[in-house]
Amino acid sequence: MMTERFDCHHCEESLFGKKYILREESPYCIGCFEALYASTCEECGKPIGCDCKDLSYKDRHWHEACFHCSRCKSSLVDKPFAAKEDQLLCMDCYSHQYSSKCQECKETIMPGTRKMEYKDSSWHETCFICHRCQQPIGTKSFIPKDNQNFCVPCYEKQYALQCVQCKKPITTGGVTYREQPWHRECFVCTACKKPLSGQRFTSRDEFAYCLSCFCDLYAKKCAGCTNPISGLGGTKYISFEERQWHNDCFNCKKCSLSLVGRGFLTERDDILCPDCGKDI
């Protein structure tokens, strides 16, 4: 009676009485299997045989004895480790060489630990606190000052200027008028309440007014056109016996001749040139 042959799939030598390994349902003798499929150790460069543990990380393989820290050579088997530039490091060596130091407590910020970063400085999450109230800032807004960090409410209490109008802190922008701070939105015309920031304005009795309101309230009125004579921006005007005229309005009532720099006569509220005034 014939028995079916049981040979190595690669070298075809009989496997009866020998150790073998199945791969994809095909049997291989130990030698062929290691030559064809054994991984190469990253550390020593030798094949990882069937009688050895094959430790792998990201498609790289090591003998158990070769799986150690690149710096201190301590074994990494069943221990936490970190990878840096193709090197495996134990946590102590990684922390010593690469981890940040906390700006507050000066201790190492271990890999995997939550940390806060700002302008090349790092903190443990629990060390990143407001200098004034000592509460963790976390992901809330903060304001740095003099190498210290403040939560916004504490910064406003300690450093922010207060608007003379609403008495609330000025955290950004603002304007200064008569050496006093104002929010832009609080610095308005005393009369019409329109914002004055970035606009031309004037003042009277320490109150600020837009030019339109100031002219309406305080400027002299032209006896010719009755509009205000602001005097702002170099506007010239003529004054005579408590009456004022814009230069362009100082004309003869009858012939409209400009009387600026000329002699003139008055008839009640009117002004006349000498020719038109002959018949008075």
CSV table of C-alpha atoms in Angstrom, one decimal:
chain,number,residue,atom,x,y,z
A,1,MET,CA,0.0,0.0,0.0
A,2,MET,CA,1.5,3.4,-1.1
A,3,THR,CA,1.5,6.3,1.4
A,4,GLU,CA,1.2,9.9,0.2
A,5,ARG,CA,4.4,11.8,0.3
A,6,PHE,CA,4.7,14.7,2.8
A,7,ASP,CA,7.5,17.1,1.4
A,8,CYS,CA,8.7,20.6,2.0
A,9,HIS,CA,6.9,23.0,-0.3
A,10,HIS,CA,10.1,24.7,-1.3
A,11,CYS,CA,13.0,22.1,-1.3
A,12,GLU,CA,10.7,19.1,-1.7
A,13,GLU,CA,12.6,17.1,0.9
A,14,SER,CA,10.5,14.7,3.0
A,15,LEU,CA,9.1,16.1,6.2
A,16,PHE,CA,8.4,12.8,7.9
A,17,GLY,CA,9.8,12.8,11.4
A,18,LYS,CA,10.9,16.4,11.1
A,19,LYS,CA,9.7,19.7,12.4
A,20,TYR,CA,7.9,21.8,9.9
A,21,ILE,CA,5.8,25.0,9.7
A,22,LEU,CA,2.6,25.6,7.8
A,23,ARG,CA,2.3,28.8,5.8
A,24,GLU,CA,-0.9,29.3,3.7
A,25,GLU,CA,-1.6,25.6,4.2
A,26,SER,CA,1.7,24.6,2.6
A,27,PRO,CA,4.4,22.9,4.8
A,28,TYR,CA,8.0,24.1,5.0
A,29,CYS,CA,11.0,22.7,6.6
A,30,ILE,CA,12.5,24.9,9.3
A,31,GLY,CA,15.5,25.9,7.1
A,32,CYS,CA,13.4,26.9,4.1
A,33,PHE,CA,10.9,28.7,6.2
A,34,GLU,CA,13.6,30.8,7.9
A,35,ALA,CA,15.4,31.5,4.6
A,36,LEU,CA,12.2,32.6,2.9
A,37,TYR,CA,10.1,34.2,5.5
A,38,ALA,CA,12.0,35.0,8.7
A,39,SER,CA,12.2,38.7,9.7
A,40,THR,CA,15.5,40.4,10.0
A,41,CYS,CA,16.3,41.9,13.4
A,42,GLU,CA,16.7,45.7,13.3
A,43,GLU,CA,19.4,45.6,16.0
A,44,CYS,CA,21.8,42.7,15.0
A,45,GLY,CA,20.8,42.2,11.4
A,46,LYS,CA,20.3,38.5,11.8
A,47,PRO,CA,17.2,36.5,10.9
A,48,ILE,CA,14.7,35.9,13.8
A,49,GLY,CA,14.4,32.1,13.8
A,50,CYS,CA,11.4,30.1,14.6
A,51,ASP,CA,12.7,29.3,18.1
A,52,CYS,CA,12.9,33.0,19.0
A,53,LYS,CA,10.3,35.6,19.9
A,54,ASP,CA,9.7,38.1,17.1
A,55,LEU,CA,8.9,41.5,18.6
A,56,SER,CA,7.6,43.9,16.1
A,57,TYR,CA,6.7,47.7,16.0
A,58,LYS,CA,5.6,49.5,12.9
A,59,ASP,CA,6.8,46.8,10.4
A,60,ARG,CA,10.2,46.6,12.2
A,61,HIS,CA,11.3,43.4,14.0
A,62,TRP,CA,13.7,42.5,16.8
A,63,HIS,CA,14.9,39.5,18.7
A,64,GLU,CA,13.7,39.7,22.3
A,65,ALA,CA,17.3,40.2,23.5
A,66,CYS,CA,17.8,43.0,20.9
A,67,PHE,CA,14.7,44.9,21.8
A,68,HIS,CA,16.3,47.5,24.1
A,69,CYS,CA,16.7,51.3,24.6
A,70,SER,CA,19.0,52.8,22.0
A,71,ARG,CA,20.6,55.1,24.7
A,72,CYS,CA,20.9,53.1,27.9
A,73,LYS,CA,20.5,49.6,26.5
A,74,SER,CA,17.9,48.6,29.1
A,75,SER,CA,15.3,46.1,27.9
A,76,LEU,CA,12.0,47.4,26.5
A,77,VAL,CA,10.2,44.1,26.7
A,78,ASP,CA,6.8,44.7,28.3
A,79,LYS,CA,7.7,48.3,29.1
A,80,PRO,CA,6.5,51.6,27.8
A,81,PHE,CA,8.8,53.2,25.2
A,82,ALA,CA,8.9,56.1,22.7
A,83,ALA,CA,10.2,56.2,19.1
A,84,LYS,CA,12.3,59.2,17.9
A,85,GLU,CA,14.1,59.4,14.6
A,86,ASP,CA,13.9,55.5,14.1
A,87,GLN,CA,15.4,55.0,17.6
A,88,LEU,CA,13.5,53.3,20.5
A,89,LEU,CA,14.0,54.9,23.8
A,90,CYS,CA,12.8,54.0,27.3
A,91,MET,CA,10.7,56.8,28.9
A,92,ASP,CA,13.5,58.0,31.2
A,93,CYS,CA,15.9,58.5,28.3
A,94,TYR,CA,13.3,60.0,26.0
A,95,SER,CA,12.2,62.5,28.8
A,96,HIS,CA,15.8,63.4,29.5
A,97,GLN,CA,16.7,64.0,25.8
A,98,TYR,CA,13.5,65.3,24.2
A,99,SER,CA,10.7,66.2,26.7
A,100,SER,CA,9.9,69.8,27.5
A,101,LYS,CA,10.4,71.3,31.0
A,102,CYS,CA,7.5,72.9,32.6
A,103,GLN,CA,7.9,76.7,32.8
A,104,GLU,CA,6.3,76.8,36.3
A,105,CYS,CA,7.6,73.8,38.2
A,106,LYS,CA,10.7,73.1,36.0
A,107,GLU,CA,9.9,69.3,36.0
A,108,THR,CA,9.9,67.2,32.9
A,109,ILE,CA,6.6,67.0,31.0
A,110,MET,CA,6.3,63.3,30.3
A,111,PRO,CA,5.2,62.0,26.9
A,112,GLY,CA,1.5,61.4,26.8
A,113,THR,CA,0.9,64.0,29.5
A,114,ARG,CA,-1.4,67.0,28.5
A,115,LYS,CA,0.6,70.2,28.3
A,116,MET,CA,0.0,73.8,27.4
A,117,GLU,CA,2.3,75.7,25.0
A,118,TYR,CA,2.7,79.4,24.3
A,119,LYS,CA,5.6,81.1,22.6
A,120,ASP,CA,8.2,78.4,22.9
A,121,SER,CA,7.3,77.7,26.6
A,122,SER,CA,5.5,74.7,28.0
A,123,TRP,CA,3.5,74.0,31.1
A,124,HIS,CA,1.9,71.0,32.7
A,125,GLU,CA,-1.9,71.5,32.4
A,126,THR,CA,-2.2,71.8,36.2
A,127,CYS,CA,0.7,74.3,36.3
A,128,PHE,CA,-0.7,76.7,33.7
A,129,ILE,CA,-2.6,78.9,36.2
A,130,CYS,CA,-3.5,82.6,36.6
A,131,HIS,CA,-0.8,84.4,38.5
A,132,ARG,CA,-3.4,86.4,40.4
A,133,CYS,CA,-6.2,83.9,41.3
A,134,GLN,CA,-4.1,80.7,41.0
A,135,GLN,CA,-6.9,79.0,39.1
A,136,PRO,CA,-6.1,76.8,36.0
A,137,ILE,CA,-6.4,78.7,32.8
A,138,GLY,CA,-7.0,75.6,30.6
A,139,THR,CA,-8.3,76.6,27.2
A,140,LYS,CA,-9.8,79.9,28.4
A,141,SER,CA,-8.4,83.3,27.1
A,142,PHE,CA,-5.5,84.7,28.9
A,143,ILE,CA,-3.2,87.8,28.8
A,144,PRO,CA,0.6,87.5,29.3
A,145,LYS,CA,2.3,90.4,31.2
A,146,ASP,CA,5.9,90.6,32.6
A,147,ASN,CA,6.5,86.8,32.0
A,148,GLN,CA,3.3,86.0,34.0
A,149,ASN,CA,-0.1,84.8,32.7
A,150,PHE,CA,-3.4,86.2,33.8
A,151,CYS,CA,-7.0,85.1,33.2
A,152,VAL,CA,-8.9,88.0,31.5
A,153,PRO,CA,-11.0,88.9,34.6
A,154,CYS,CA,-7.9,89.1,36.8
A,155,TYR,CA,-6.0,91.1,34.2
A,156,GLU,CA,-8.8,93.6,33.9
A,157,LYS,CA,-9.0,94.0,37.7
A,158,GLN,CA,-5.2,94.5,38.1
A,159,TYR,CA,-4.1,96.3,34.9
A,160,ALA,CA,-6.8,97.4,32.5
A,161,LEU,CA,-7.7,101.2,32.3
A,162,GLN,CA,-11.2,102.1,33.1
A,163,CYS,CA,-13.3,104.1,30.7
A,164,VAL,CA,-14.3,107.5,32.3
A,165,GLN,CA,-17.7,107.2,30.7
A,166,CYS,CA,-19.0,103.6,31.6
A,167,LYS,CA,-16.4,102.8,34.3
A,168,LYS,CA,-15.7,99.4,32.6
A,169,PRO,CA,-12.2,98.1,31.7
A,170,ILE,CA,-10.7,98.9,28.3
A,171,THR,CA,-9.1,95.7,27.2
A,172,THR,CA,-8.3,96.6,23.5
A,173,GLY,CA,-8.0,99.9,21.6
A,174,GLY,CA,-9.6,102.9,23.3
A,175,VAL,CA,-9.0,106.6,22.9
A,176,THR,CA,-7.4,109.2,25.1
A,177,TYR,CA,-9.1,112.7,25.5
A,178,ARG,CA,-7.8,115.2,27.9
A,179,GLU,CA,-5.4,112.6,29.3
A,180,GLN,CA,-8.4,110.3,30.2
A,181,PRO,CA,-9.2,106.9,28.7
A,182,TRP,CA,-12.4,106.1,26.8
A,183,HIS,CA,-13.8,103.1,24.9
A,184,ARG,CA,-14.1,104.1,21.3
A,185,GLU,CA,-17.8,103.4,21.4
A,186,CYS,CA,-18.2,105.6,24.6
A,187,PHE,CA,-16.4,108.7,23.1
A,188,VAL,CA,-19.4,110.4,21.5
A,189,CYS,CA,-20.7,113.8,20.7
A,190,THR,CA,-22.3,115.4,23.8
A,191,ALA,CA,-25.2,116.5,21.7
A,192,CYS,CA,-26.1,113.9,19.1
A,193,LYS,CA,-24.2,110.9,20.6
A,194,LYS,CA,-22.5,110.0,17.3
A,195,PRO,CA,-19.0,108.4,17.8
A,196,LEU,CA,-16.1,110.9,17.6
A,197,SER,CA,-13.3,108.4,17.3
A,198,GLY,CA,-11.5,109.1,14.0
A,199,GLN,CA,-13.6,112.2,13.3
A,200,ARG,CA,-12.9,115.9,13.6
A,201,PHE,CA,-14.4,117.4,16.7
A,202,THR,CA,-14.0,120.3,19.1
A,203,SER,CA,-14.9,121.0,22.7
A,204,ARG,CA,-16.6,123.6,24.9
A,205,ASP,CA,-16.6,123.6,28.7
A,206,GLU,CA,-14.6,120.3,28.6
A,207,PHE,CA,-17.4,118.6,26.6
A,208,ALA,CA,-16.6,117.2,23.1
A,209,TYR,CA,-18.9,117.9,20.1
A,210,CYS,CA,-18.9,116.9,16.5
A,211,LEU,CA,-18.4,120.0,14.2
A,212,SER,CA,-22.0,119.9,13.1
A,213,CYS,CA,-23.4,120.1,16.6
A,214,PHE,CA,-20.8,122.6,17.8
A,215,CYS,CA,-21.7,125.0,14.9
A,216,ASP,CA,-25.4,124.6,15.5
A,217,LEU,CA,-25.1,125.2,19.2
A,218,TYR,CA,-22.3,127.8,19.6
A,219,ALA,CA,-21.2,129.3,16.3
A,220,LYS,CA,-22.2,132.8,15.3
A,221,LYS,CA,-24.8,133.0,12.6
A,222,CYS,CA,-24.1,134.8,9.3
A,223,ALA,CA,-26.4,137.8,8.9
A,224,GLY,CA,-26.5,137.1,5.1
A,225,CYS,CA,-27.3,133.3,4.8
A,226,THR,CA,-28.1,132.6,8.6
A,227,ASN,CA,-25.9,129.6,8.5
A,228,PRO,CA,-23.3,129.1,11.3
A,229,ILE,CA,-19.8,130.7,10.9
A,230,SER,CA,-17.7,127.9,12.4
A,231,GLY,CA,-14.3,129.6,12.2
A,232,LEU,CA,-12.9,126.1,11.8
A,233,GLY,CA,-10.7,125.1,9.0
A,234,GLY,CA,-9.6,128.7,8.3
A,235,THR,CA,-13.1,130.1,7.4
A,236,LYS,CA,-12.9,133.9,7.1
A,237,TYR,CA,-15.7,136.2,8.1
A,238,ILE,CA,-16.6,139.9,8.5
A,239,SER,CA,-17.8,141.4,11.8
A,240,PHE,CA,-19.5,144.7,12.2
A,241,GLU,CA,-21.6,146.0,15.1
A,242,GLU,CA,-22.2,142.6,16.7
A,243,ARG,CA,-23.2,141.1,13.3
A,244,GLN,CA,-21.1,138.6,11.3
A,245,TRP,CA,-21.0,137.6,7.6
A,246,HIS,CA,-19.2,134.9,5.7
A,247,ASN,CA,-16.8,136.6,3.3
A,248,ASP,CA,-18.8,135.2,0.4
A,249,CYS,CA,-22.1,136.6,2.0
A,250,PHE,CA,-20.8,140.2,2.6
A,251,ASN,CA,-22.4,141.6,-0.5
A,252,CYS,CA,-24.5,144.7,-1.4
A,253,LYS,CA,-28.2,143.9,-0.9
A,254,LYS,CA,-29.2,145.6,-4.2
A,255,CYS,CA,-26.4,144.8,-6.7
A,256,SER,CA,-24.7,141.9,-4.9
A,257,LEU,CA,-21.3,143.5,-5.3
A,258,SER,CA,-18.8,142.1,-2.8
A,259,LEU,CA,-18.1,144.6,-0.1
A,260,VAL,CA,-15.0,142.8,1.3
A,261,GLY,CA,-12.3,145.4,1.7
A,262,ARG,CA,-14.6,148.2,0.4
A,263,GLY,CA,-16.6,151.0,1.9
A,264,PHE,CA,-20.3,150.3,2.6
A,265,LEU,CA,-23.4,151.8,4.0
A,266,THR,CA,-26.1,150.3,6.2
A,267,GLU,CA,-29.9,150.6,5.8
A,268,ARG,CA,-31.5,148.9,8.8
A,269,ASP,CA,-30.3,145.3,8.5
A,270,ASP,CA,-29.0,145.6,5.0
A,271,ILE,CA,-25.6,146.6,3.7
A,272,LEU,CA,-25.2,148.6,0.5
A,273,CYS,CA,-22.3,149.7,-1.7
A,274,PRO,CA,-21.8,153.5,-1.9
A,275,ASP,CA,-23.4,153.7,-5.3
A,276,CYS,CA,-26.6,151.9,-4.3
A,277,GLY,CA,-26.6,153.9,-1.0
A,278,LYS,CA,-26.7,157.3,-2.7
A,279,ASP,CA,-30.5,157.4,-2.7
A,280,ILE,CA,-30.9,156.7,1.0
